Amino acid sequence: MAEIVGGFVVPHNPIMFHVPDAPSAEQKQVVLDAYAATAARISELKADTAIIIGCDHYILYGTECLPPYVISTGELDGPVDQLPGLKRGPIACHAELGTHICREGFESGFDWTVGRAMAVDHSVAIPHHYMIKPNAGIKTVAVMLACGVDPYLPMKRAWELGEQIAAAVKSFPGNERIVVIGSGGISHHVGDERMGEVNPDFDQRVLAAITSGDKQAMLGFTDEIILSEGGNGAMEIRTFACAMAAVGAAGGQVVAYEPITEWVTGMGFAELKAAA
C-alpha cells in the first residue's frame, strides 16, 4: 500500500532567481539552507514520489479557461516561465498515481481536470528544483489550484481536495513513499500599489495554524482576511491547506521564516508530520 510519509510547505518566489543578491546575505542563506534542509529530510524519509501542489498565476491558464484544480496524469515539464538558472525541461511524472487520484476523485465527487501532457510554472518547478532534483529517482505528481487569480478555489474545497488525495493514496496498489509539498508565498502583493509590503504577523499566524494542525484556524483565513492582511499573493496559502489535509493535519514544525521585502514576500518553510 502506498503511504504519505511526510509533507512540507515552502515558497516558490521567482524573484530570487532574477535578483538573487537583493536581500542581505544572511537572509538569502537562511532561504537556501531551508531548501537544502527539506531536500535532506526527503532523503531521510526515503521518499520515492512527491505530490507538489502549486497554483496558477495566469501563466498556464487564462481568460479562456481557468480550471479550479488540475492534476498531472502523463508527461510533465516546466517551468514554462523560464528563469535565470531554471530552464524548462522534463520532470519525471508518476502518471499512474496521478491517474489513480483522478479516477478515485471522480468516484467521490471531485471533478479533476487532467493534464496528460502538462506544463507547470515556477510554483511547481522551484520546489522541484531545490527539493526533488537533489534526490535522484523521485517521480512527481503536479497539482495546480486556482489561487492566483479570481475566481479562487474556496479554502474549504482545497482542504477537501487534500483529504481526497490522502484517501486515494491509501488505495493505490503500490509501495510508494510519498511526500506532499504545498508551494506558495505567505504575505505578498502582486502587481498592485502595495507590492513590496510583507506582514510578519500574518505570516506567523499562518505558520502557527500549520504547525499546530489547526484546521479551523486555517479555514478561518477568509478571502477578506487574506487580501487585507496578507495580500493577493497570499491567496496561495490554499496550497498549504491542501497539503495539511493530505498529510492528516498532525502538526509539524517551522524550518525557517524570513520576511524579505527585497523579494516582496514572507518566505516560510515548515515540515508537516504525517498522521499515524
PDB file of C-alpha atoms in Angstrom:
ATOM      1  CA  MET A   1       0.000   0.000   0.000  1.00  0.00           C
ATOM      2  CA  ALA A   2       1.266   3.475  -0.864  1.00  0.00           C
ATOM      3  CA  GLU A   3       1.903   5.779   2.073  1.00  0.00           C
ATOM      4  CA  ILE A   4       2.227   9.510   2.679  1.00  0.00           C
ATOM      5  CA  VAL A   5       5.317   9.720   4.878  1.00  0.00           C
ATOM      6  CA  GLY A   6       5.645  13.468   5.297  1.00  0.00           C
ATOM      7  CA  GLY A   7       4.975  16.894   3.920  1.00  0.00           C
ATOM      8  CA  PHE A   8       6.239  20.431   3.610  1.00  0.00           C
ATOM      9  CA  VAL A   9       5.090  23.954   2.888  1.00  0.00           C
ATOM     10  CA  VAL A  10       7.609  26.109   1.052  1.00  0.00           C
ATOM     11  CA  PRO A  11       7.736  29.307  -1.034  1.00  0.00           C
ATOM     12  CA  HIS A  12       8.176  29.489  -4.789  1.00  0.00           C
ATOM     13  CA  ASN A  13       9.455  33.017  -5.234  1.00  0.00           C
ATOM     14  CA  PRO A  14      10.703  33.640  -8.800  1.00  0.00           C
ATOM     15  CA  ILE A  15      12.229  36.986  -7.832  1.00  0.00           C
ATOM     16  CA  MET A  16      15.002  35.173  -6.002  1.00  0.00           C
ATOM     17  CA  PHE A  17      16.218  33.915  -9.384  1.00  0.00           C
ATOM     18  CA  HIS A  18      16.058  37.340 -11.039  1.00  0.00           C
ATOM     19  CA  VAL A  19      17.738  39.331  -8.244  1.00  0.00           C
ATOM     20  CA  PRO A  20      19.384  36.684  -6.049  1.00  0.00           C
ATOM     21  CA  ASP A  21      21.550  39.151  -4.153  1.00  0.00           C
ATOM     22  CA  ALA A  22      18.881  41.755  -3.407  1.00  0.00           C
ATOM     23  CA  PRO A  23      18.351  40.794   0.258  1.00  0.00           C
ATOM     24  CA  SER A  24      21.078  40.549   2.857  1.00  0.00           C
ATOM     25  CA  ALA A  25      23.498  37.657   2.531  1.00  0.00           C
ATOM     26  CA  GLU A  26      22.180  36.326   5.844  1.00  0.00           C
ATOM     27  CA  GLN A  27      18.537  36.243   4.719  1.00  0.00           C
ATOM     28  CA  LYS A  28      19.428  34.679   1.395  1.00  0.00           C
ATOM     29  CA  GLN A  29      21.417  31.960   3.141  1.00  0.00           C
ATOM     30  CA  VAL A  30      18.535  31.178   5.505  1.00  0.00           C
ATOM     31  CA  VAL A  31      16.329  30.510   2.476  1.00  0.00           C
ATOM     32  CA  LEU A  32      18.891  28.367   0.664  1.00  0.00           C
ATOM     33  CA  ASP A  33      19.633  26.419   3.836  1.00  0.00           C
ATOM     34  CA  ALA A  34      15.907  25.811   4.369  1.00  0.00           C
ATOM     35  CA  TYR A  35      15.520  24.343   0.898  1.00  0.00           C
ATOM     36  CA  ALA A  36      18.591  22.175   1.482  1.00  0.00           C
ATOM     37  CA  ALA A  37      17.188  21.007   4.825  1.00  0.00           C
ATOM     38  CA  THR A  38      13.884  19.999   3.263  1.00  0.00           C
ATOM     39  CA  ALA A  39      15.683  18.130   0.477  1.00  0.00           C
ATOM     40  CA  ALA A  40      17.751  16.286   3.069  1.00  0.00           C
ATOM     41  CA  ARG A  41      14.643  15.447   5.047  1.00  0.00           C
ATOM     42  CA  ILE A  42      13.000  13.971   1.940  1.00  0.00           C
ATOM     43  CA  SER A  43      16.031  11.705   1.628  1.00  0.00           C
ATOM     44  CA  GLU A  44      15.745  10.707   5.297  1.00  0.00           C
ATOM     45  CA  LEU A  45      12.090   9.808   4.760  1.00  0.00           C
ATOM     46  CA  LYS A  46      13.160   7.526   1.884  1.00  0.00           C
ATOM     47  CA  ALA A  47      10.519   9.113  -0.330  1.00  0.00           C
ATOM     48  CA  ASP A  48      10.292   7.979  -3.925  1.00  0.00           C
ATOM     49  CA  THR A  49       7.355  10.169  -5.001  1.00  0.00           C
ATOM     50  CA  ALA A  50       6.386  13.803  -4.486  1.00  0.00           C
ATOM     51  CA  ILE A  51       2.995  15.421  -4.912  1.00  0.00           C
ATOM     52  CA  ILE A  52       3.710  19.111  -5.461  1.00  0.00           C
ATOM     53  CA  ILE A  53       0.696  21.383  -5.041  1.00  0.00           C
ATOM     54  CA  GLY A  54       1.193  24.657  -6.873  1.00  0.00           C
ATOM     55  CA  CYS A  55      -1.049  27.388  -8.175  1.00  0.00           C
ATOM     56  CA  ASP A  56      -1.985  29.048 -11.404  1.00  0.00           C
ATOM     57  CA  HIS A  57      -0.637  32.567 -11.996  1.00  0.00           C
ATOM     58  CA  TYR A  58      -2.481  33.258 -15.263  1.00  0.00           C
ATOM     59  CA  ILE A  59       0.589  31.702 -16.870  1.00  0.00           C
ATOM     60  CA  LEU A  60      -0.790  28.240 -17.661  1.00  0.00           C
ATOM     61  CA  TYR A  61      -4.471  29.127 -17.769  1.00  0.00           C
ATOM     62  CA  GLY A  62      -6.039  32.459 -18.522  1.00  0.00           C
ATOM     63  CA  THR A  63      -9.230  34.170 -19.517  1.00  0.00           C
ATOM     64  CA  GLU A  64     -10.128  31.387 -21.951  1.00  0.00           C
ATOM     65  CA  CYS A  65     -10.303  28.689 -19.265  1.00  0.00           C
ATOM     66  CA  LEU A  66      -9.480  28.668 -15.549  1.00  0.00           C
ATOM     67  CA  PRO A  67      -9.929  25.192 -14.053  1.00  0.00           C
ATOM     68  CA  PRO A  68     -10.339  25.046 -10.250  1.00  0.00           C
ATOM     69  CA  TYR A  69      -7.827  22.194  -9.875  1.00  0.00           C
ATOM     70  CA  VAL A  70      -5.663  20.158 -12.232  1.00  0.00           C
ATOM     71  CA  ILE A  71      -3.570  17.003 -11.798  1.00  0.00           C
ATOM     72  CA  SER A  72      -0.812  15.569 -13.982  1.00  0.00           C
ATOM     73  CA  THR A  73      -1.575  12.156 -15.431  1.00  0.00           C
ATOM     74  CA  GLY A  74       1.068  11.924 -18.145  1.00  0.00           C
ATOM     75  CA  GLU A  75       4.135  13.759 -19.394  1.00  0.00           C
ATOM     76  CA  LEU A  76       5.278  16.707 -17.289  1.00  0.00           C
ATOM     77  CA  ASP A  77       7.689  19.563 -17.919  1.00  0.00           C
ATOM     78  CA  GLY A  78       8.468  23.118 -16.915  1.00  0.00           C
ATOM     79  CA  PRO A  79       8.747  25.826 -15.948  1.00  0.00           C
ATOM     80  CA  VAL A  80       7.049  27.477 -18.895  1.00  0.00           C
ATOM     81  CA  ASP A  81       8.095  30.823 -17.401  1.00  0.00           C
ATOM     82  CA  GLN A  82      11.816  30.109 -17.558  1.00  0.00           C
ATOM     83  CA  LEU A  83      14.017  31.846 -15.003  1.00  0.00           C
ATOM     84  CA  PRO A  84      17.728  32.643 -14.866  1.00  0.00           C
ATOM     85  CA  GLY A  85      19.246  29.370 -13.707  1.00  0.00           C
ATOM     86  CA  LEU A  86      15.998  27.440 -14.071  1.00  0.00           C
ATOM     87  CA  LYS A  87      15.286  26.495 -17.665  1.00  0.00           C
ATOM     88  CA  ARG A  88      12.411  24.434 -18.991  1.00  0.00           C
ATOM     89  CA  GLY A  89      12.926  20.704 -19.040  1.00  0.00           C
ATOM     90  CA  PRO A  90      11.230  17.351 -18.437  1.00  0.00           C
ATOM     91  CA  ILE A  91      10.066  16.373 -14.958  1.00  0.00           C
ATOM     92  CA  ALA A  92       9.729  12.673 -14.183  1.00  0.00           C
ATOM     93  CA  CYS A  93       5.996  12.177 -13.672  1.00  0.00           C
ATOM     94  CA  HIS A  94       4.253   9.429 -11.741  1.00  0.00           C
ATOM     95  CA  ALA A  95       1.453   9.146 -14.275  1.00  0.00           C
ATOM     96  CA  GLU A  96      -0.105   6.052 -12.699  1.00  0.00           C
ATOM     97  CA  LEU A  97      -0.519   7.680  -9.293  1.00  0.00           C
ATOM     98  CA  GLY A  98      -1.905  10.893 -10.785  1.00  0.00           C
ATOM     99  CA  THR A  99      -4.385   8.884 -12.834  1.00  0.00           C
ATOM    100  CA  HIS A 100      -5.429   6.869  -9.779  1.00  0.00           C
ATOM    101  CA  ILE A 101      -6.032  10.012  -7.693  1.00  0.00           C
ATOM    102  CA  CYS A 102      -8.067  11.460 -10.536  1.00  0.00           C
ATOM    103  CA  ARG A 103     -10.215   8.354 -11.027  1.00  0.00           C
ATOM    104  CA  GLU A 104     -10.828   7.990  -7.296  1.00  0.00           C
ATOM    105  CA  GLY A 105     -11.827  11.627  -7.242  1.00  0.00           C
ATOM    106  CA  PHE A 106     -14.372  11.124  -9.983  1.00  0.00           C
ATOM    107  CA  GLU A 107     -15.957   8.397  -7.874  1.00  0.00           C
ATOM    108  CA  SER A 108     -16.183  10.610  -4.792  1.00  0.00           C
ATOM    109  CA  GLY A 109     -17.345  13.940  -6.172  1.00  0.00           C
ATOM    110  CA  PHE A 110     -14.103  15.635  -7.281  1.00  0.00           C
ATOM    111  CA  ASP A 111     -14.148  16.639 -10.927  1.00  0.00           C
ATOM    112  CA  TRP A 112     -10.435  16.845 -11.633  1.00  0.00           C
ATOM    113  CA  THR A 113      -9.151  18.491 -14.769  1.00  0.00           C
ATOM    114  CA  VAL A 114      -6.370  16.278 -16.101  1.00  0.00           C
ATOM    115  CA  GLY A 115      -3.053  17.176 -17.693  1.00  0.00           C
ATOM    116  CA  ARG A 116      -1.990  14.263 -19.871  1.00  0.00           C
ATOM    117  CA  ALA A 117       0.844  16.360 -21.278  1.00  0.00           C
ATOM    118  CA  MET A 118       1.108  19.039 -18.653  1.00  0.00           C
ATOM    119  CA  ALA A 119       3.403  22.020 -18.346  1.00  0.00           C
ATOM    120  CA  VAL A 120       3.932  23.693 -14.992  1.00  0.00           C
ATOM    121  CA  ASP A 121       5.089  27.130 -13.970  1.00  0.00           C
ATOM    122  CA  HIS A 122       7.516  28.190 -11.251  1.00  0.00           C
ATOM    123  CA  SER A 123       5.122  27.224  -8.439  1.00  0.00           C
ATOM    124  CA  VAL A 124       5.913  23.561  -9.090  1.00  0.00           C
ATOM    125  CA  ALA A 125       9.292  23.904 -10.789  1.00  0.00           C
ATOM    126  CA  ILE A 126      11.030  25.830  -7.979  1.00  0.00           C
ATOM    127  CA  PRO A 127      10.323  23.319  -5.186  1.00  0.00           C
ATOM    128  CA  HIS A 128      11.115  20.550  -7.660  1.00  0.00           C
ATOM    129  CA  HIS A 129      14.448  22.218  -8.437  1.00  0.00           C
ATOM    130  CA  TYR A 130      15.517  22.673  -4.821  1.00  0.00           C
ATOM    131  CA  MET A 131      13.909  19.687  -3.100  1.00  0.00           C
ATOM    132  CA  ILE A 132      13.353  16.871  -5.600  1.00  0.00           C
ATOM    133  CA  LYS A 133      16.247  17.111  -8.070  1.00  0.00           C
ATOM    134  CA  PRO A 134      18.828  16.606  -5.282  1.00  0.00           C
ATOM    135  CA  ASN A 135      17.096  13.273  -4.600  1.00  0.00           C
ATOM    136  CA  ALA A 136      17.630  11.219  -7.731  1.00  0.00           C
ATOM    137  CA  GLY A 137      14.868   8.924  -8.906  1.00  0.00           C
ATOM    138  CA  ILE A 138      11.887  10.632  -7.290  1.00  0.00           C
ATOM    139  CA  LYS A 139       8.806  10.908  -9.503  1.00  0.00           C
ATOM    140  CA  THR A 140       6.362  13.793  -9.263  1.00  0.00           C
ATOM    141  CA  VAL A 141       2.631  14.345  -9.449  1.00  0.00           C
ATOM    142  CA  ALA A 142       1.810  18.004 -10.075  1.00  0.00           C
ATOM    143  CA  VAL A 143      -1.386  19.582  -8.781  1.00  0.00           C
ATOM    144  CA  MET A 144      -2.418  23.123  -9.677  1.00  0.00           C
ATOM    145  CA  LEU A 145      -5.031  25.046  -7.699  1.00  0.00           C
ATOM    146  CA  ALA A 146      -6.847  28.200  -8.800  1.00  0.00           C
ATOM    147  CA  CYS A 147      -5.472  30.551  -6.182  1.00  0.00           C
ATOM    148  CA  GLY A 148      -3.518  33.102  -8.185  1.00  0.00           C
ATOM    149  CA  VAL A 149      -6.416  34.977  -9.743  1.00  0.00           C
ATOM    150  CA  ASP A 150     -10.168  35.246  -9.252  1.00  0.00           C
ATOM    151  CA  PRO A 151     -12.265  33.083  -9.107  1.00  0.00           C
ATOM    152  CA  TYR A 152     -10.318  31.431  -6.314  1.00  0.00           C
ATOM    153  CA  LEU A 153     -10.787  27.834  -5.277  1.00  0.00           C
ATOM    154  CA  PRO A 154     -12.561  28.032  -1.884  1.00  0.00           C
ATOM    155  CA  MET A 155     -10.264  27.295   1.044  1.00  0.00           C
ATOM    156  CA  LYS A 156     -12.653  24.608   2.277  1.00  0.00           C
ATOM    157  CA  ARG A 157     -12.510  22.883  -1.110  1.00  0.00           C
ATOM    158  CA  ALA A 158      -8.714  22.996  -1.078  1.00  0.00           C
ATOM    159  CA  TRP A 159      -8.816  21.177   2.264  1.00  0.00           C
ATOM    160  CA  GLU A 160     -11.306  18.612   0.978  1.00  0.00           C
ATOM    161  CA  LEU A 161      -9.101  18.047  -2.058  1.00  0.00           C
ATOM    162  CA  GLY A 162      -6.190  17.218   0.227  1.00  0.00           C
ATOM    163  CA  GLU A 163      -8.346  14.687   2.044  1.00  0.00           C
ATOM    164  CA  GLN A 164      -9.311  13.119  -1.276  1.00  0.00           C
ATOM    165  CA  ILE A 165      -5.658  12.849  -2.278  1.00  0.00           C
ATOM    166  CA  ALA A 166      -4.898  11.108   1.023  1.00  0.00           C
ATOM    167  CA  ALA A 167      -7.746   8.620   0.599  1.00  0.00           C
ATOM    168  CA  ALA A 168      -6.692   7.841  -2.969  1.00  0.00           C
ATOM    169  CA  VAL A 169      -3.085   7.253  -1.948  1.00  0.00           C
ATOM    170  CA  LYS A 170      -4.224   4.667   0.609  1.00  0.00           C
ATOM    171  CA  SER A 171      -5.979   2.681  -2.113  1.00  0.00           C
ATOM    172  CA  PHE A 172      -3.127   2.885  -4.627  1.00  0.00           C
ATOM    173  CA  PRO A 173      -1.750  -0.631  -5.325  1.00  0.00           C
ATOM    174  CA  GLY A 174       1.893   0.204  -4.861  1.00  0.00           C
ATOM    175  CA  ASN A 175       4.546   0.640  -2.197  1.00  0.00           C
ATOM    176  CA  GLU A 176       5.320   4.279  -2.884  1.00  0.00           C
ATOM    177  CA  ARG A 177       6.593   6.506  -0.086  1.00  0.00           C
ATOM    178  CA  ILE A 178       5.109   9.905  -0.832  1.00  0.00           C
ATOM    179  CA  VAL A 179       5.816  13.429   0.368  1.00  0.00           C
ATOM    180  CA  VAL A 180       3.309  16.220  -0.216  1.00  0.00           C
ATOM    181  CA  ILE A 181       4.588  19.744  -0.836  1.00  0.00           C
ATOM    182  CA  GLY A 182       2.358  22.818  -0.593  1.00  0.00           C
ATOM    183  CA  SER A 183       4.038  25.551  -2.633  1.00  0.00           C
ATOM    184  CA  GLY A 184       3.188  29.222  -2.083  1.00  0.00           C
ATOM    185  CA  GLY A 185       4.177  32.532  -0.626  1.00  0.00           C
ATOM    186  CA  ILE A 186       2.712  33.830   2.586  1.00  0.00           C
ATOM    187  CA  SER A 187       2.228  37.616   2.668  1.00  0.00           C
ATOM    188  CA  HIS A 188       2.899  39.303  -0.646  1.00  0.00           C
ATOM    189  CA  HIS A 189       1.195  41.627  -3.097  1.00  0.00           C
ATOM    190  CA  VAL A 190       1.387  41.079  -6.840  1.00  0.00           C
ATOM    191  CA  GLY A 191       1.009  43.929  -9.311  1.00  0.00           C
ATOM    192  CA  ASP A 192      -0.758  46.402  -7.025  1.00  0.00           C
ATOM    193  CA  GLU A 193       0.153  49.553  -5.122  1.00  0.00           C
ATOM    194  CA  ARG A 194       1.070  47.542  -2.003  1.00  0.00           C
ATOM    195  CA  MET A 195       3.644  45.397  -3.776  1.00  0.00           C
ATOM    196  CA  GLY A 196       6.680  45.086  -1.521  1.00  0.00           C
ATOM    197  CA  GLU A 197       4.704  45.007   1.731  1.00  0.00           C
ATOM    198  CA  VAL A 198       5.274  41.979   3.949  1.00  0.00           C
ATOM    199  CA  ASN A 199       3.232  41.233   7.088  1.00  0.00           C
ATOM    200  CA  PRO A 200       5.200  39.051   9.537  1.00  0.00           C
ATOM    201  CA  ASP A 201       2.275  38.921  11.984  1.00  0.00           C
ATOM    202  CA  PHE A 202       0.007  37.384   9.352  1.00  0.00           C
ATOM    203  CA  ASP A 203       2.761  35.023   8.270  1.00  0.00           C
ATOM    204  CA  GLN A 204       3.377  33.777  11.795  1.00  0.00           C
ATOM    205  CA  ARG A 205      -0.348  33.152  12.311  1.00  0.00           C
ATOM    206  CA  VAL A 206      -0.440  31.055   9.149  1.00  0.00           C
ATOM    207  CA  LEU A 207       2.637  29.083  10.207  1.00  0.00           C
ATOM    208  CA  ALA A 208       1.153  28.582  13.678  1.00  0.00           C
ATOM    209  CA  ALA A 209      -2.034  27.129  12.179  1.00  0.00           C
ATOM    210  CA  ILE A 210       0.019  24.800  10.006  1.00  0.00           C
ATOM    211  CA  THR A 211       2.399  23.555  12.695  1.00  0.00           C
ATOM    212  CA  SER A 212      -0.415  23.008  15.206  1.00  0.00           C
ATOM    213  CA  GLY A 213      -2.505  21.148  12.625  1.00  0.00           C
ATOM    214  CA  ASP A 214      -5.384  23.532  13.323  1.00  0.00           C
ATOM    215  CA  LYS A 215      -7.954  23.024  10.588  1.00  0.00           C
ATOM    216  CA  GLN A 216     -10.367  25.628  11.925  1.00  0.00           C
ATOM    217  CA  ALA A 217      -7.657  28.260  12.174  1.00  0.00           C
ATOM    218  CA  MET A 218      -6.554  27.537   8.631  1.00  0.00           C
ATOM    219  CA  LEU A 219     -10.072  27.658   7.224  1.00  0.00           C
ATOM    220  CA  GLY A 220     -10.626  30.816   9.262  1.00  0.00           C
ATOM    221  CA  PHE A 221      -8.399  32.714   6.853  1.00  0.00           C
ATOM    222  CA  THR A 222     -11.218  34.074   4.727  1.00  0.00           C
ATOM    223  CA  ASP A 223     -10.567  35.746   1.407  1.00  0.00           C
ATOM    224  CA  GLU A 224     -11.260  39.114   3.045  1.00  0.00           C
ATOM    225  CA  ILE A 225      -8.678  38.493   5.786  1.00  0.00           C
ATOM    226  CA  ILE A 226      -6.097  37.183   3.350  1.00  0.00           C
ATOM    227  CA  LEU A 227      -6.467  40.072   0.918  1.00  0.00           C
ATOM    228  CA  SER A 228      -6.453  42.679   3.682  1.00  0.00           C
ATOM    229  CA  GLU A 229      -3.636  41.309   5.831  1.00  0.00           C
ATOM    230  CA  GLY A 230      -1.611  39.076   3.524  1.00  0.00           C
ATOM    231  CA  GLY A 231      -2.209  40.461   0.062  1.00  0.00           C
ATOM    232  CA  ASN A 232      -3.495  38.962  -3.155  1.00  0.00           C
ATOM    233  CA  GLY A 233      -0.417  36.749  -3.428  1.00  0.00           C
ATOM    234  CA  ALA A 234      -1.197  35.154  -0.084  1.00  0.00           C
ATOM    235  CA  MET A 235      -4.276  33.537  -1.599  1.00  0.00           C
ATOM    236  CA  GLU A 236      -1.702  30.839  -2.364  1.00  0.00           C
ATOM    237  CA  ILE A 237      -1.985  29.515   1.204  1.00  0.00           C
ATOM    238  CA  ARG A 238      -4.705  27.291  -0.247  1.00  0.00           C
ATOM    239  CA  THR A 239      -1.843  25.032  -1.309  1.00  0.00           C
ATOM    240  CA  PHE A 240      -0.776  24.872   2.347  1.00  0.00           C
ATOM    241  CA  ALA A 241      -4.295  23.896   3.430  1.00  0.00           C
ATOM    242  CA  CYS A 242      -4.424  21.180   0.772  1.00  0.00           C
ATOM    243  CA  ALA A 243      -1.051  19.789   1.869  1.00  0.00           C
ATOM    244  CA  MET A 244      -2.056  19.897   5.540  1.00  0.00           C
ATOM    245  CA  ALA A 245      -5.179  17.868   4.838  1.00  0.00           C
ATOM    246  CA  ALA A 246      -3.300  15.380   2.675  1.00  0.00           C
ATOM    247  CA  VAL A 247      -0.832  14.528   5.451  1.00  0.00           C
ATOM    248  CA  GLY A 248      -3.581  14.367   8.077  1.00  0.00           C
ATOM    249  CA  ALA A 249      -3.142  17.741   9.820  1.00  0.00           C
ATOM    250  CA  ALA A 250      -0.961  16.172  12.501  1.00  0.00           C
ATOM    251  CA  GLY A 251       1.057  19.327  13.104  1.00  0.00           C
ATOM    252  CA  GLY A 252       4.688  19.982  12.352  1.00  0.00           C
ATOM    253  CA  GLN A 253       7.481  22.450  12.862  1.00  0.00           C
ATOM    254  CA  VAL A 254       8.792  25.617  11.273  1.00  0.00           C
ATOM    255  CA  VAL A 255      12.013  25.084   9.349  1.00  0.00           C
ATOM    256  CA  ALA A 256      12.672  28.768   8.628  1.00  0.00           C
ATOM    257  CA  TYR A 257      10.955  32.089   8.165  1.00  0.00           C
ATOM    258  CA  GLU A 258      12.231  35.328   6.690  1.00  0.00           C
ATOM    259  CA  PRO A 259      10.214  38.441   5.756  1.00  0.00           C
ATOM    260  CA  ILE A 260      12.183  39.541   2.698  1.00  0.00           C
ATOM    261  CA  THR A 261      10.966  42.869   1.350  1.00  0.00           C
ATOM    262  CA  GLU A 262      13.566  42.801  -1.421  1.00  0.00           C
ATOM    263  CA  TRP A 263      11.870  39.630  -2.672  1.00  0.00           C
ATOM    264  CA  VAL A 264       8.451  41.158  -1.775  1.00  0.00           C
ATOM    265  CA  THR A 265       7.384  38.036   0.133  1.00  0.00           C
ATOM    266  CA  GLY A 266       7.112  36.425   3.527  1.00  0.00           C
ATOM    267  CA  MET A 267       9.197  33.296   2.960  1.00  0.00           C
ATOM    268  CA  GLY A 268       8.056  30.475   5.225  1.00  0.00           C
ATOM    269  CA  PHE A 269       9.154  26.834   5.397  1.00  0.00           C
ATOM    270  CA  ALA A 270       7.601  24.138   7.568  1.00  0.00           C
ATOM    271  CA  GLU A 271       7.701  20.372   7.793  1.00  0.00           C
ATOM    272  CA  LEU A 272       4.344  18.612   8.193  1.00  0.00           C
ATOM    273  CA  LYS A 273       4.150  15.481  10.296  1.00  0.00           C
ATOM    274  CA  ALA A 274       2.302  12.612   8.643  1.00  0.00           C
ATOM    275  CA  ALA A 275      -0.636  11.275  10.647  1.00  0.00           C
ATOM    276  CA  ALA A 276      -0.045   7.842  12.125  1.00  0.00           C
TER     277      ALA A 276
END
